[in-house]
Short mmCIF file of C-alpha atoms and ligand atoms in Angstrom, two decimals:
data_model
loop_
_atom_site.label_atom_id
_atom_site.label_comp_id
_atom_site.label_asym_id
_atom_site.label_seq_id
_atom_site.Cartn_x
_atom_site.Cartn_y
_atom_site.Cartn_z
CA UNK A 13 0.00 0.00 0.00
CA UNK A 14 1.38 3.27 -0.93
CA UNK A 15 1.87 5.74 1.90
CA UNK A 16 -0.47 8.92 1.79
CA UNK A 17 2.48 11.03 2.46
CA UNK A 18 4.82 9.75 -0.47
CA UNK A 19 5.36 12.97 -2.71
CA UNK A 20 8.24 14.17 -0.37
CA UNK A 21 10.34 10.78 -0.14
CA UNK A 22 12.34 9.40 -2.89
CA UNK A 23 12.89 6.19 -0.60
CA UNK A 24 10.53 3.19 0.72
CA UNK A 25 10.18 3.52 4.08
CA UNK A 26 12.03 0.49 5.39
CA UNK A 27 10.17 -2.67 6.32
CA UNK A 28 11.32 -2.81 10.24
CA UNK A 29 10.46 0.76 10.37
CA UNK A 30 7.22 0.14 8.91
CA UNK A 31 5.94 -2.24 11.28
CA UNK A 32 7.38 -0.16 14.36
CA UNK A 33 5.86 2.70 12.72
CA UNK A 34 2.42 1.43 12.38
CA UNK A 35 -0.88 1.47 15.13
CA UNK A 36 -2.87 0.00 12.35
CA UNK A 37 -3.05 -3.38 14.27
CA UNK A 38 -4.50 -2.01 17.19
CA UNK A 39 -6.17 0.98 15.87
CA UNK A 40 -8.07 -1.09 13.17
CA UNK A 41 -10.64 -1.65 16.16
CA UNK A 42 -12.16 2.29 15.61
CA UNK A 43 -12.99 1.50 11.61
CA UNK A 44 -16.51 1.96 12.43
CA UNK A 45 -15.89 5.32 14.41
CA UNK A 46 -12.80 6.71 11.48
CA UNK A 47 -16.32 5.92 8.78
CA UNK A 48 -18.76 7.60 10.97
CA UNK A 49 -16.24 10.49 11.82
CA UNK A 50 -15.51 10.72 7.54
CA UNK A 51 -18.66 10.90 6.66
CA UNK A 52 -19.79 13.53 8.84
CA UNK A 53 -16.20 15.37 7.62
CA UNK A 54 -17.66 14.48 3.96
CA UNK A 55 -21.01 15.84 4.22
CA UNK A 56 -19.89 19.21 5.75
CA UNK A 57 -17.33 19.44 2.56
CA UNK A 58 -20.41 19.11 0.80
CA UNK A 59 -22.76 21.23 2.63
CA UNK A 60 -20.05 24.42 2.37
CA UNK A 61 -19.71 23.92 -0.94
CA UNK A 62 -15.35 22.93 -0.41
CA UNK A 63 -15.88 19.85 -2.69
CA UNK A 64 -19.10 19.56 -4.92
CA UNK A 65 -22.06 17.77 -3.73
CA UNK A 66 -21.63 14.85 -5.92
CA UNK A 67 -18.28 13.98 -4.83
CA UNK A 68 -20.18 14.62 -1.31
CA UNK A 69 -22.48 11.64 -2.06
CA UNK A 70 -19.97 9.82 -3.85
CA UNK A 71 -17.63 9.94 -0.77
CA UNK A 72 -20.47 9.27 1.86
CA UNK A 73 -21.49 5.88 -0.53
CA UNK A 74 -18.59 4.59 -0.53
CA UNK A 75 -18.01 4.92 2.81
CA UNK A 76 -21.06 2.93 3.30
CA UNK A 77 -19.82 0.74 1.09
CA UNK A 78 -16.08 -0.08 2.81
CA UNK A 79 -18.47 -0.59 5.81
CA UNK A 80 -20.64 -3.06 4.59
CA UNK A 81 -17.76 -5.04 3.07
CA UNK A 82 -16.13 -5.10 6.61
CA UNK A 83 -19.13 -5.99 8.36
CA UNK A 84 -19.51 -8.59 5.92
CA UNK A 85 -15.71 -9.91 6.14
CA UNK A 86 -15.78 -9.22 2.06
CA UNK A 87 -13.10 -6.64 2.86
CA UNK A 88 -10.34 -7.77 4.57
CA UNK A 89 -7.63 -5.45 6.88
CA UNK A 90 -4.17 -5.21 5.11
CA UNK A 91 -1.73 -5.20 8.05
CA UNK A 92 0.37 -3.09 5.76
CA UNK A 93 -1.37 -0.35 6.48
CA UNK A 94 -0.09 2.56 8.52
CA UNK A 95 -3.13 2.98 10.50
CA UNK A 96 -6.79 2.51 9.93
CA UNK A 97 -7.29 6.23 8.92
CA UNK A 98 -4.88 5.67 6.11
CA UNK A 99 -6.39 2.40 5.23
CA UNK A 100 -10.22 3.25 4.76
CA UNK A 101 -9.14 6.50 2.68
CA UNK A 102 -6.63 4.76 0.38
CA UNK A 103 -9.37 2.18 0.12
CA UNK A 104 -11.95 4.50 -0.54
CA UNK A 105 -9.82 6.16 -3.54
CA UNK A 106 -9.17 2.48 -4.82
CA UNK A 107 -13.33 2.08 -5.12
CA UNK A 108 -14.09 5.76 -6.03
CA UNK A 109 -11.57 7.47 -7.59
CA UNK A 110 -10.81 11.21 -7.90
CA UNK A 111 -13.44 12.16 -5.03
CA UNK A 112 -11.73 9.59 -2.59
CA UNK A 113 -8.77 12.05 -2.72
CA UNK A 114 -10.49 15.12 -1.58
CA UNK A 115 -11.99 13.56 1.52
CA UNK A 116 -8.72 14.92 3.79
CA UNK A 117 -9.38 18.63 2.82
CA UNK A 118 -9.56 20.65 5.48
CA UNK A 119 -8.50 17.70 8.00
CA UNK A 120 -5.66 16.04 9.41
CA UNK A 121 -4.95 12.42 10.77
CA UNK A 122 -4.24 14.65 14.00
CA UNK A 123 -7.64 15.84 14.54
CA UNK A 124 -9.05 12.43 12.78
CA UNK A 125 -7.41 10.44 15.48
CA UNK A 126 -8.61 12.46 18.43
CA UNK A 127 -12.41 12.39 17.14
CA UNK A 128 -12.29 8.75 16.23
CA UNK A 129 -10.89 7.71 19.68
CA UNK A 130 -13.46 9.84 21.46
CA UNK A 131 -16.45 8.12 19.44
CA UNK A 132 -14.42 4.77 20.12
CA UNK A 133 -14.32 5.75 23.74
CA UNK A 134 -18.20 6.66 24.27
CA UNK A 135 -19.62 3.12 22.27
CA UNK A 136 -17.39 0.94 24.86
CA UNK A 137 -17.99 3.21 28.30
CA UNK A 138 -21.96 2.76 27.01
CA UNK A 139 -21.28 -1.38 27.58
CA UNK A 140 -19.38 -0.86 30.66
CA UNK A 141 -21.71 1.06 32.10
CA UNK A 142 -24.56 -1.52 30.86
CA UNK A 143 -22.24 -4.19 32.60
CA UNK A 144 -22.07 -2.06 35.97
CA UNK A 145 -25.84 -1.99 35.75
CA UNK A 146 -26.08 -5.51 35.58
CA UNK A 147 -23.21 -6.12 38.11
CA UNK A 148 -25.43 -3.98 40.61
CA UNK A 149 -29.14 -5.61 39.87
CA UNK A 150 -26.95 -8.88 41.21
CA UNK A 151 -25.25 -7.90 43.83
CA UNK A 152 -28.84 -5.82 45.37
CA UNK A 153 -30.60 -9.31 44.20
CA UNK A 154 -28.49 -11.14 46.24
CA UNK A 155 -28.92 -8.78 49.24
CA UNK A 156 -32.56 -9.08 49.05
CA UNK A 157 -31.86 -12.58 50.02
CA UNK A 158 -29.73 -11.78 52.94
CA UNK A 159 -31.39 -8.92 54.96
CA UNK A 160 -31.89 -10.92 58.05
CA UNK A 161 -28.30 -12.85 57.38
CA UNK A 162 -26.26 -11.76 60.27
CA UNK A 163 -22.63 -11.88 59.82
CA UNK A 164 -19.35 -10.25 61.46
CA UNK A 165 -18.58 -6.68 60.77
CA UNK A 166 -15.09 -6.04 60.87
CA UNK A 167 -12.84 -3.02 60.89
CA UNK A 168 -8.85 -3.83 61.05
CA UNK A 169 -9.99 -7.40 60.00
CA UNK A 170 -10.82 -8.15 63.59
CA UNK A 171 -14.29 -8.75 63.99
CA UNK A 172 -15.92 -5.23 65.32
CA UNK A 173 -19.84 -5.66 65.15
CA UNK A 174 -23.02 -7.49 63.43
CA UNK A 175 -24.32 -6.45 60.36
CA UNK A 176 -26.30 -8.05 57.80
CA UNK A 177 -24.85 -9.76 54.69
CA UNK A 178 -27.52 -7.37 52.66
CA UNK A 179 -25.53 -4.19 54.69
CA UNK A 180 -22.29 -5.82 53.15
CA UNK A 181 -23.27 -6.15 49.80
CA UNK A 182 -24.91 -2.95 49.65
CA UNK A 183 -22.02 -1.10 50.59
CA UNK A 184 -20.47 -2.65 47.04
CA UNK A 185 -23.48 -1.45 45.04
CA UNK A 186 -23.01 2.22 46.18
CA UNK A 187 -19.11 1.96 44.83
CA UNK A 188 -20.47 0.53 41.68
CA UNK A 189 -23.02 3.18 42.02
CA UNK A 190 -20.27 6.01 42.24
CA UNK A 191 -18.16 4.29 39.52
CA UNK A 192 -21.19 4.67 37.24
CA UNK A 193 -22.00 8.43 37.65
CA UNK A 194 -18.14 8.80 37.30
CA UNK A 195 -18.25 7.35 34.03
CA UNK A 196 -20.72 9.96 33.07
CA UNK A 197 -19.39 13.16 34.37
CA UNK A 198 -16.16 12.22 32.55
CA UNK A 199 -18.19 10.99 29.15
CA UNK A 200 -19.89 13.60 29.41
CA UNK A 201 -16.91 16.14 29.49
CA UNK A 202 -15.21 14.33 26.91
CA UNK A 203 -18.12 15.03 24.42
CA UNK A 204 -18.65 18.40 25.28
CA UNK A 205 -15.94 19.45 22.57
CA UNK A 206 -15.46 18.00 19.19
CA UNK A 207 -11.54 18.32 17.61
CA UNK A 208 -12.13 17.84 14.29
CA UNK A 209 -11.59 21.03 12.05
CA UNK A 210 -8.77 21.09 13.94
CA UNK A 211 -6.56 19.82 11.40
CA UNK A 212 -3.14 19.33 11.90
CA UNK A 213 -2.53 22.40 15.19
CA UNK A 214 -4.20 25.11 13.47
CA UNK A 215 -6.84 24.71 12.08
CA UNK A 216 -7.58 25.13 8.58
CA UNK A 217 -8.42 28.20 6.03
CA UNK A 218 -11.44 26.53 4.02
CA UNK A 219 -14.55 27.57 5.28
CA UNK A 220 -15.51 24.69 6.93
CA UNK A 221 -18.54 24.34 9.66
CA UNK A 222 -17.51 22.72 12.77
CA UNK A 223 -20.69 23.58 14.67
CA UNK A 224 -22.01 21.36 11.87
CA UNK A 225 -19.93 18.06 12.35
CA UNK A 226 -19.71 18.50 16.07
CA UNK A 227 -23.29 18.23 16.28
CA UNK A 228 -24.11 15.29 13.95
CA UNK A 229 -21.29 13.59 15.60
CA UNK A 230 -23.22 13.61 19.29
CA UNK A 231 -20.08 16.48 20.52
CA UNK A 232 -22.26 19.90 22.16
CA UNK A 233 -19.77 21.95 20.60
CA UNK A 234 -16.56 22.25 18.15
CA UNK A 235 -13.75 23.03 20.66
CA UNK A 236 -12.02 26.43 20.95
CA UNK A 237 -8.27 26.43 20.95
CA UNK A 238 -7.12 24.11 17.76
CA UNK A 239 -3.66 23.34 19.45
CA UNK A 240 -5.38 21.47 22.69
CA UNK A 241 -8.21 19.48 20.53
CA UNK A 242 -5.46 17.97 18.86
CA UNK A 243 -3.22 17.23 22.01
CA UNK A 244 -5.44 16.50 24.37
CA UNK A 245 -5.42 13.37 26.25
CA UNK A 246 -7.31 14.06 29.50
CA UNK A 247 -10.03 12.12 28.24
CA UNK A 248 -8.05 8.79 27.93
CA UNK A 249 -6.41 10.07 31.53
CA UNK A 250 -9.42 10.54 33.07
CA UNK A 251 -11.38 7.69 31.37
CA UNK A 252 -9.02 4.80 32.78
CA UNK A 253 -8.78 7.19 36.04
CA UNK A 254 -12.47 5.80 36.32
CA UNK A 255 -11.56 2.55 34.91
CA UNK A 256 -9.00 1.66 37.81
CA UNK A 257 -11.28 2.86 40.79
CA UNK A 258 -13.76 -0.01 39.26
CA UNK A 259 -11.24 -2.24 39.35
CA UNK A 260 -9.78 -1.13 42.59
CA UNK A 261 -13.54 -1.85 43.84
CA UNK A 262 -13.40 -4.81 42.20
CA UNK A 263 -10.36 -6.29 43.42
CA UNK A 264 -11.08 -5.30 47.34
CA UNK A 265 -14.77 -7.69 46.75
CA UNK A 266 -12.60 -10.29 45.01
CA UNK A 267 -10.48 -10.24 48.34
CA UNK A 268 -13.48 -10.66 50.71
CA UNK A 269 -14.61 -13.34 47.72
CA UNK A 270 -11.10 -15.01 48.44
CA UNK A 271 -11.47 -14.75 52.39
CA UNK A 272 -14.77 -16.17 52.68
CA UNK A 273 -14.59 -19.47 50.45
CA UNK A 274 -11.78 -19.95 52.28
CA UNK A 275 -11.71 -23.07 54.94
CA UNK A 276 -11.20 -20.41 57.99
CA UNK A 277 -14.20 -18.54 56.62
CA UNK A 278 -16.52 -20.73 55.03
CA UNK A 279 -19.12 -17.90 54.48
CA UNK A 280 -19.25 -19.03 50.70
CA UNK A 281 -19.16 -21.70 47.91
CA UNK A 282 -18.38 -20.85 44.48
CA UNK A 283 -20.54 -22.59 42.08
CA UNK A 284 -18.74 -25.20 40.56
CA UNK A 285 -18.62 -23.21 37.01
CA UNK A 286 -17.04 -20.29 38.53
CA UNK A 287 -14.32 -22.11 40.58
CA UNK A 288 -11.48 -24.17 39.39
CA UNK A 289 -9.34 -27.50 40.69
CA UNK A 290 -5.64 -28.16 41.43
CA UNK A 291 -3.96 -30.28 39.25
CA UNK A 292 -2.12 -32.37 42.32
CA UNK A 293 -4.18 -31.19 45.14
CA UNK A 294 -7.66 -33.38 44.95
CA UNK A 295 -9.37 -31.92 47.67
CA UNK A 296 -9.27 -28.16 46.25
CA UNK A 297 -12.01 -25.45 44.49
CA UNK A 298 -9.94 -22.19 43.76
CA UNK A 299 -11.60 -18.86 43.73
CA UNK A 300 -9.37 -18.05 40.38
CA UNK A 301 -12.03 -15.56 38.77
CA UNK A 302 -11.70 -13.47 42.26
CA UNK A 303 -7.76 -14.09 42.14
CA UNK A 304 -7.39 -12.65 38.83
CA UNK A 305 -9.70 -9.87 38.86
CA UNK A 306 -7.56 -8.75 41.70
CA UNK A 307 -4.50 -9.46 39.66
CA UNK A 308 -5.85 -7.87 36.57
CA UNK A 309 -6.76 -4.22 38.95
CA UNK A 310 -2.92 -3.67 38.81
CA UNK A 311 -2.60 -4.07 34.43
CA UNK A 312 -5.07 -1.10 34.80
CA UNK A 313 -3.34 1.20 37.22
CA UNK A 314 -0.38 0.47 34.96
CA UNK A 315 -2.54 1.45 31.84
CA UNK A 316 -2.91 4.82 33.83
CA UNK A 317 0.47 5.24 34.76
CA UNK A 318 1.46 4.83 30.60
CA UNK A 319 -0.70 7.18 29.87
CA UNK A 320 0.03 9.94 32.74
CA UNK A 321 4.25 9.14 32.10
CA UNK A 322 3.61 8.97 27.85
CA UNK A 323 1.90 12.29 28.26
CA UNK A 324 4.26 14.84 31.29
CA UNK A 325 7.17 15.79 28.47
CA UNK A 326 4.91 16.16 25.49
CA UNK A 327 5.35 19.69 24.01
CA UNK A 328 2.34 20.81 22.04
CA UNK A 329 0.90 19.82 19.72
CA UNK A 330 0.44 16.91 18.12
CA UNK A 331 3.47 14.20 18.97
CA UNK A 332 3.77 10.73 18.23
CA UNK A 333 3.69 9.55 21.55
CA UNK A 334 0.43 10.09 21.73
CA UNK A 335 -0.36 7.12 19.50
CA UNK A 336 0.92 4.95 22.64
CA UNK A 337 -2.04 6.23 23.93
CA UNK A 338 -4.41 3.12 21.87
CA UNK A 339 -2.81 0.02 23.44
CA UNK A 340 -2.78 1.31 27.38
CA UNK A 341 -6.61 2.44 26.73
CA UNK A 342 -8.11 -0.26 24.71
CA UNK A 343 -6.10 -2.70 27.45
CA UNK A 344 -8.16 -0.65 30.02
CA UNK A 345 -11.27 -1.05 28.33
CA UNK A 346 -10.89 -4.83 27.45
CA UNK A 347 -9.59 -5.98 30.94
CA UNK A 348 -12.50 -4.00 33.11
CA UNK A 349 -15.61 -5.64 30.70
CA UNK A 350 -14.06 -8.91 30.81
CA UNK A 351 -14.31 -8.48 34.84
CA UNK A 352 -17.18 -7.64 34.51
CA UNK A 353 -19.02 -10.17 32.36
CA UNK A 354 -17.78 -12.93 34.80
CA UNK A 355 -17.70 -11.26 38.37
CA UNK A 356 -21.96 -10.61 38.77
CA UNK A 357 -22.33 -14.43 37.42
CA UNK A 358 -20.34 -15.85 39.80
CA UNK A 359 -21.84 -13.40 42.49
CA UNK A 360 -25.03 -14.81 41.36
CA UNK A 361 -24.19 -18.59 41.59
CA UNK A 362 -22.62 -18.47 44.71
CA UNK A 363 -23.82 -20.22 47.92
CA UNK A 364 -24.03 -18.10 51.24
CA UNK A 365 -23.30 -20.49 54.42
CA UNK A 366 -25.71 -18.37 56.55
CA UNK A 367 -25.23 -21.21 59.47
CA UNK A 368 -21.41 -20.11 59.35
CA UNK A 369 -21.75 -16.61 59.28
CA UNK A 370 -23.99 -16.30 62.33
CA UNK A 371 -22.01 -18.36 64.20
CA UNK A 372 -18.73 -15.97 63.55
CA UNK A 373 -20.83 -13.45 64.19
CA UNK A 374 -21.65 -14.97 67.69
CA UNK A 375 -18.11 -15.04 68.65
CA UNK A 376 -15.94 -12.37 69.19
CA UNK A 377 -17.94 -10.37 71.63
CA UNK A 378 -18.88 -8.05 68.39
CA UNK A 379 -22.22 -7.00 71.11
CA UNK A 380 -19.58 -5.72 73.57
CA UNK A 381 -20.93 -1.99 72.04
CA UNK A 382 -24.28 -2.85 72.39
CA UNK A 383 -23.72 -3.72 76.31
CA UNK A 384 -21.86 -0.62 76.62
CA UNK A 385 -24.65 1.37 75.01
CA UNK A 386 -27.36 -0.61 77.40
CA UNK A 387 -25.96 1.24 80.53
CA UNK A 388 -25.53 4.71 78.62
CA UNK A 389 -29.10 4.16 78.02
CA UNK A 390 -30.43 3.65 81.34
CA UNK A 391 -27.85 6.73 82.49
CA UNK A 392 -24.56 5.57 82.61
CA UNK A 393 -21.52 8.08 81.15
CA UNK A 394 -20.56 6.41 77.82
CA UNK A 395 -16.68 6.25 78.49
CA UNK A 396 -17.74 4.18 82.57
CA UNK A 397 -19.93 1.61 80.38
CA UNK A 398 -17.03 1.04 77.90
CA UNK A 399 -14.86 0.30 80.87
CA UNK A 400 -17.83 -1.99 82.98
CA UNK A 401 -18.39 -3.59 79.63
CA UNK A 402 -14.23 -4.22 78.85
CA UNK A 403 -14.35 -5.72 82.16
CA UNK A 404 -17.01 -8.06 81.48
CA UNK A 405 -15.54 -9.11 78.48
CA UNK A 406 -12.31 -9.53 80.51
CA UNK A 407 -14.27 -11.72 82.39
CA UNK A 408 -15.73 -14.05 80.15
CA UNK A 409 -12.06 -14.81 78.56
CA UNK A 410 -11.00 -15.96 81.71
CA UNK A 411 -14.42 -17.81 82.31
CA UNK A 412 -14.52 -19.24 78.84
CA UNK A 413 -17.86 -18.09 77.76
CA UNK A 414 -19.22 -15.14 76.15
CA UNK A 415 -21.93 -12.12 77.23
CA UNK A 416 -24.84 -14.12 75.53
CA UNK A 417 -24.19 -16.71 78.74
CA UNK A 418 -22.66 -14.78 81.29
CA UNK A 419 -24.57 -14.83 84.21
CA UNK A 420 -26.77 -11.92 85.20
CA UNK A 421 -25.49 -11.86 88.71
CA UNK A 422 -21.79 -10.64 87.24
CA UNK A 423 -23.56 -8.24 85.26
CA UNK A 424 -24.89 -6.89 88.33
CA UNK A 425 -21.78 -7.33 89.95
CA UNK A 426 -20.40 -4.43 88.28
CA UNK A 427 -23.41 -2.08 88.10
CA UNK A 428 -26.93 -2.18 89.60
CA UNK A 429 -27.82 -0.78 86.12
CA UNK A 430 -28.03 -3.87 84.68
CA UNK A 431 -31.24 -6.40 84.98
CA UNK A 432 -32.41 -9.24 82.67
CA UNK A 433 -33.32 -6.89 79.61
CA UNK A 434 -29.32 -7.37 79.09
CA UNK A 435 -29.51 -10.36 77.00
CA UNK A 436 -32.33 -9.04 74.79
CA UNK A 437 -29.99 -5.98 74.21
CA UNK A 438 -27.39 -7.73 73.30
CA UNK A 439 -29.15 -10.46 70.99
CA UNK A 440 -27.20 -10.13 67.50
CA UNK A 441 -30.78 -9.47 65.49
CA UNK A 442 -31.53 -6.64 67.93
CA UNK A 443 -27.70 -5.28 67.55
CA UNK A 444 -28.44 -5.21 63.82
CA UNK A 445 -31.74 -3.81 64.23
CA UNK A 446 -31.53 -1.00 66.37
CA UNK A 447 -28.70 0.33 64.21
CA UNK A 448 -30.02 3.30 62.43
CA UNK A 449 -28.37 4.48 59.47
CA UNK A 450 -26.73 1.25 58.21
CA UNK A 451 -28.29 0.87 55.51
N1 LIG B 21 -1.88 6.75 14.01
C1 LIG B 21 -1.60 8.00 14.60
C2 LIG B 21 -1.99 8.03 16.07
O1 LIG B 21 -2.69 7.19 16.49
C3 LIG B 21 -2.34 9.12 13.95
C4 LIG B 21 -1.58 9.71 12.86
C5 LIG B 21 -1.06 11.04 13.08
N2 LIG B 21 0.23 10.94 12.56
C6 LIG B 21 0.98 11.96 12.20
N3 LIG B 21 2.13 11.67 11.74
N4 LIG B 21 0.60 13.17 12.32
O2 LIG B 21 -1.54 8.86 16.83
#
C-alpha cells in the first residue's frame, strides 16, 4: 500500500520501520468510528460547498460501502497499512476514484485520530456502564436474600460488630453506584468538545462548519483552541482514572470473595462453574475468577500510569507519543468488561453459608458496644460503660464463655444498672436492628 504522504520521499520507508511505525493493528478496532467520523467530515465538505455535492455523495457511498464489506468480512484489513485512517481513505480512492482524494481537505490524521478515539471511547464506556448496571441488579438481588443474614462486621480485620450480609453487599453497590456516575461526568466532558476542524494544530483556512460536524457527531460543541483538541489526552487520563477505581472496587470484593470461600471462613461456595481444581491437590475449588480480577486491577493502574508518564514531556501539539495512547486504553477497556461479564455471574451462583456466618458473628464479643450502650441508656456516662463492659468481656475470657451466657449476677456485679433486659440488648438481630443508618 502506498503511503499517503509519499510525494516528499524518494525512498521506501524500510520494512522494520514500517511495522514499528504502524498502530494500524491495534487501531483497526475504531474502523466503524474513522467511517462515521468521515462521513460527517464528507457531508460538511459538501454542505459548504469545499468539494461539490456529488463527490459529497460519492464519498459518503462509498463509505457505506467499505463498511458493509467489513461488516460482511468481504473486505479484509491489510496489516500493511499505517493505520486505519490511512487504510479506509486509500481504500476509498481504490473504489471511487478522484473524489476519494479530496476527503482529507480541510483535515488532518491529528484531529481524525482524536475524534475517532473519542467516538471509540463513548460506544465501549456505554457497555461498561450496561455491565455495571447488571453487576449492581446482582449484587442488590443477592442482598434481598440476605437482609436478616447476620454476619461479622469487621474493621482492622478483627471482627468489630453485626451487620447483615444485605448491609455488606450494599455497601459494594453504592461503589459501583459512584463508579457509574463517574463514568458519566467524565463521558460527558469528553463530548462536550469536538476536535475535528482542527486539522493538523491550526486549524484550517477553508470555510468549513464545525458547529455542523460536532453536532451530527453527538459532541455539544466544536472546541475552541485548535492546538489542545489535537493534544489533548485528558479524556483517555481521566477515562481509565475511572476505569482503575472499578477495578480497585473490584479487586477489594474479590479479596473478601477469596477470604470467605476460604476453609477459615466458610461464608461461601463458588458454584462449581465459577471455581477451578488443582492439578495435584484433589481436595481443592480455587476462587481463580476473584484471584485474577484482583490481579488484573494492577494491568489497569499500569494502563494509567502509561498514559500519565507517555503524556508529562509532550510539548504541544500533536506528537507521536500520543499514538501509545491506543494500546494502554483499549487494554483498560478490554480488561475492566471482561471483569465484569464474569464477576456478577459468579456473584449470582454463589452459595451463602448463613449457618457459618452467624455463628462468627456470635463469637468475638462483636455485642460488647451494644452492652456498653445498654448502661448509657439507662444513664450511665458512655466512656464508665465502655470500661464496665471491657471488664465483662475480661471476664468471660477468663471464664470461657461469652456475654450471651454470662450470668446476670456478674452483670450486676459491676453495676446495679443492669437487669435481665441485658440479653435481649445484646441479641445479634436486635444489635443489627436498632442500628439506624446502616443501611
Ligand atoms: N496513528 C496516529 C496516532 O494514532 C495518527 C496519525 C497522526 N500521525 C501523524 N504523523 N501526524 O496517533
Amino acid at each position: 500500500m502506498d503511503k499517503l504522504w509519499k510525494g516528499r520521499f524518494s525512498k521506501e520507508t524500510d520494512s522494520k520501520v514500517n511495522d514499528f511505525n504502524s498502530s494500524f493493528r491495534f487501531d483497526c478496532r475504531m474502523w466503524r468510528e474513522d467511517i462515521e467520523g468521515s462521513m460527517a467530515h464528507a457531508e460538511m465538505l459538501g454542505k459548504c460547498g469545499i468539494i461539490s455535492q456529488s463527490d459529497s455523495e460519492r464519498i459518503i457511498e462509498g463509505l457505506e460501502r467499505i463498511k458493509k464489506d467489513i461488516e460482511s468480512g468481504k473486505l479484509q484489513f491489510d496489516s500493511n497499512a499505517e493505520d486505519i485512517h490511512t487504510f479506509i481513505e486509500t481504500e476509498l480512492t481504490a473504489q471511487i476514484g478522484e473524489a476519494g482524494k479530496k476527503l482529507h481537505t480541510a483535515r488532518s490524521r491529528n484531529d481524525q485520530t482524536a475524534t475517532d478515539l473519542r467516538l471509540y471511547l463513548r460506544r465501549e464506556i456505554e457497555e461498561i456502564q450496561e455491565l455495571l448496571h447488571d453487576l449492581r441488579v446482582t449484587v442488590c438481588a443477592v442482598a434481598d436474600e440476605h437482609e436478616n443474614t447476620i454476619m461479622p462486621g469487621y474493621t482492622h480485620l478483627q471482627r468489630a460488630q453485626p451487620v447483615t450480609f444485605a448491609s455488606h453487599l450494599d455497601a459494594y453497590a453504592a461503589m459501583f453506584w459512584r463508579d457509574d456516575d463517574r463514568l458519566d461526568d467524565v463521558i460527558g466532558r469528553m463530548m462536550k468538545l469536538c476536535p475535528l476542524g482542527c486539522a493538523a494544530l491550526a486549524g484550517t483556512t477553508y470555510p468549513i462548519d464545525r458547529e455542523m460536524t460536532a453536532e451530527s457527531l453527538g459532541f455539544k460543541y466544536p472546541c475552541v483552541n485548535t492546538l489542545d483538541g489535537v493534544s489533548d489526552r485528558d479524556f483517555c487520563i481521566e477515562i481509565v482514572s475511572a476505569l482503575a477505581i472499578i477495578m480497585m472496587h473490584l479487586s477489594r470484593f474479590s479479596e473478601e470473595i477469596i477470604l470467605w470461600c476460604s476453609w477459615e471462613f466458610r461464608f461461601i461456595e463458588l458454584d462449581d462453574a465459577y471455581a477451578t481444581g488443582s492439578s495435584i491437590m484433589p481436595q481443592k475449588k480455587n476462587p481463580d475468577i476473584a484471584e485474577l480480577v484482583r490481579g488484573k486491577a494492577a494491568r489497569v493502574f499500569a494502563d494509567l500510569q502509561t498514559l500519565l508518564v507517555m503524556m508529562k514531556g509532550l510539548p504541544l501539539a500533536y506528537n507521536k507519543d500520543m499514538q501509545e495512547d491506543k494500546e494502554a486504553i483499549f487494554d483498560a477497556v478490554d480488561t475492566v468488561k471482561m471483569c465484569l461479564e464474569v464477576f456478577a455471574p459468579m456473584l449470582a451462583t454463589m452459595t451463602v453459608n448463613k449457618a457459618r456466618m452467624r455463628e462468627a458473628a456470635a463469637q468475638g464479643f462483636i455485642n460488647a458496644t451494644d452492652c456498653a450502650d445498654y448502661l448509657v441508656k439507662k444513664g450511665m456516662a458512655f466512656r464508665d460503660a465502655y470500661k464496665i463492659t471491657g471488664e465483662l468481656v475480661a471476664l468471660c475470657i477468663e471464664k470461657n464463655t461469652d456475654l450471651e451466657n454470662l450470668p446476670l449476677d456478674e452483670y450486676k456485679g459491676k453495676s446495679g444498672l443492669f437487669s435481665e433486659d441485658i440479653f435481649e440488648a445484646i441479641r445479634l438481630e436486635t444489635c443489627v436492628r436498632n442500628r439506624i443508618g446502616k443501611d
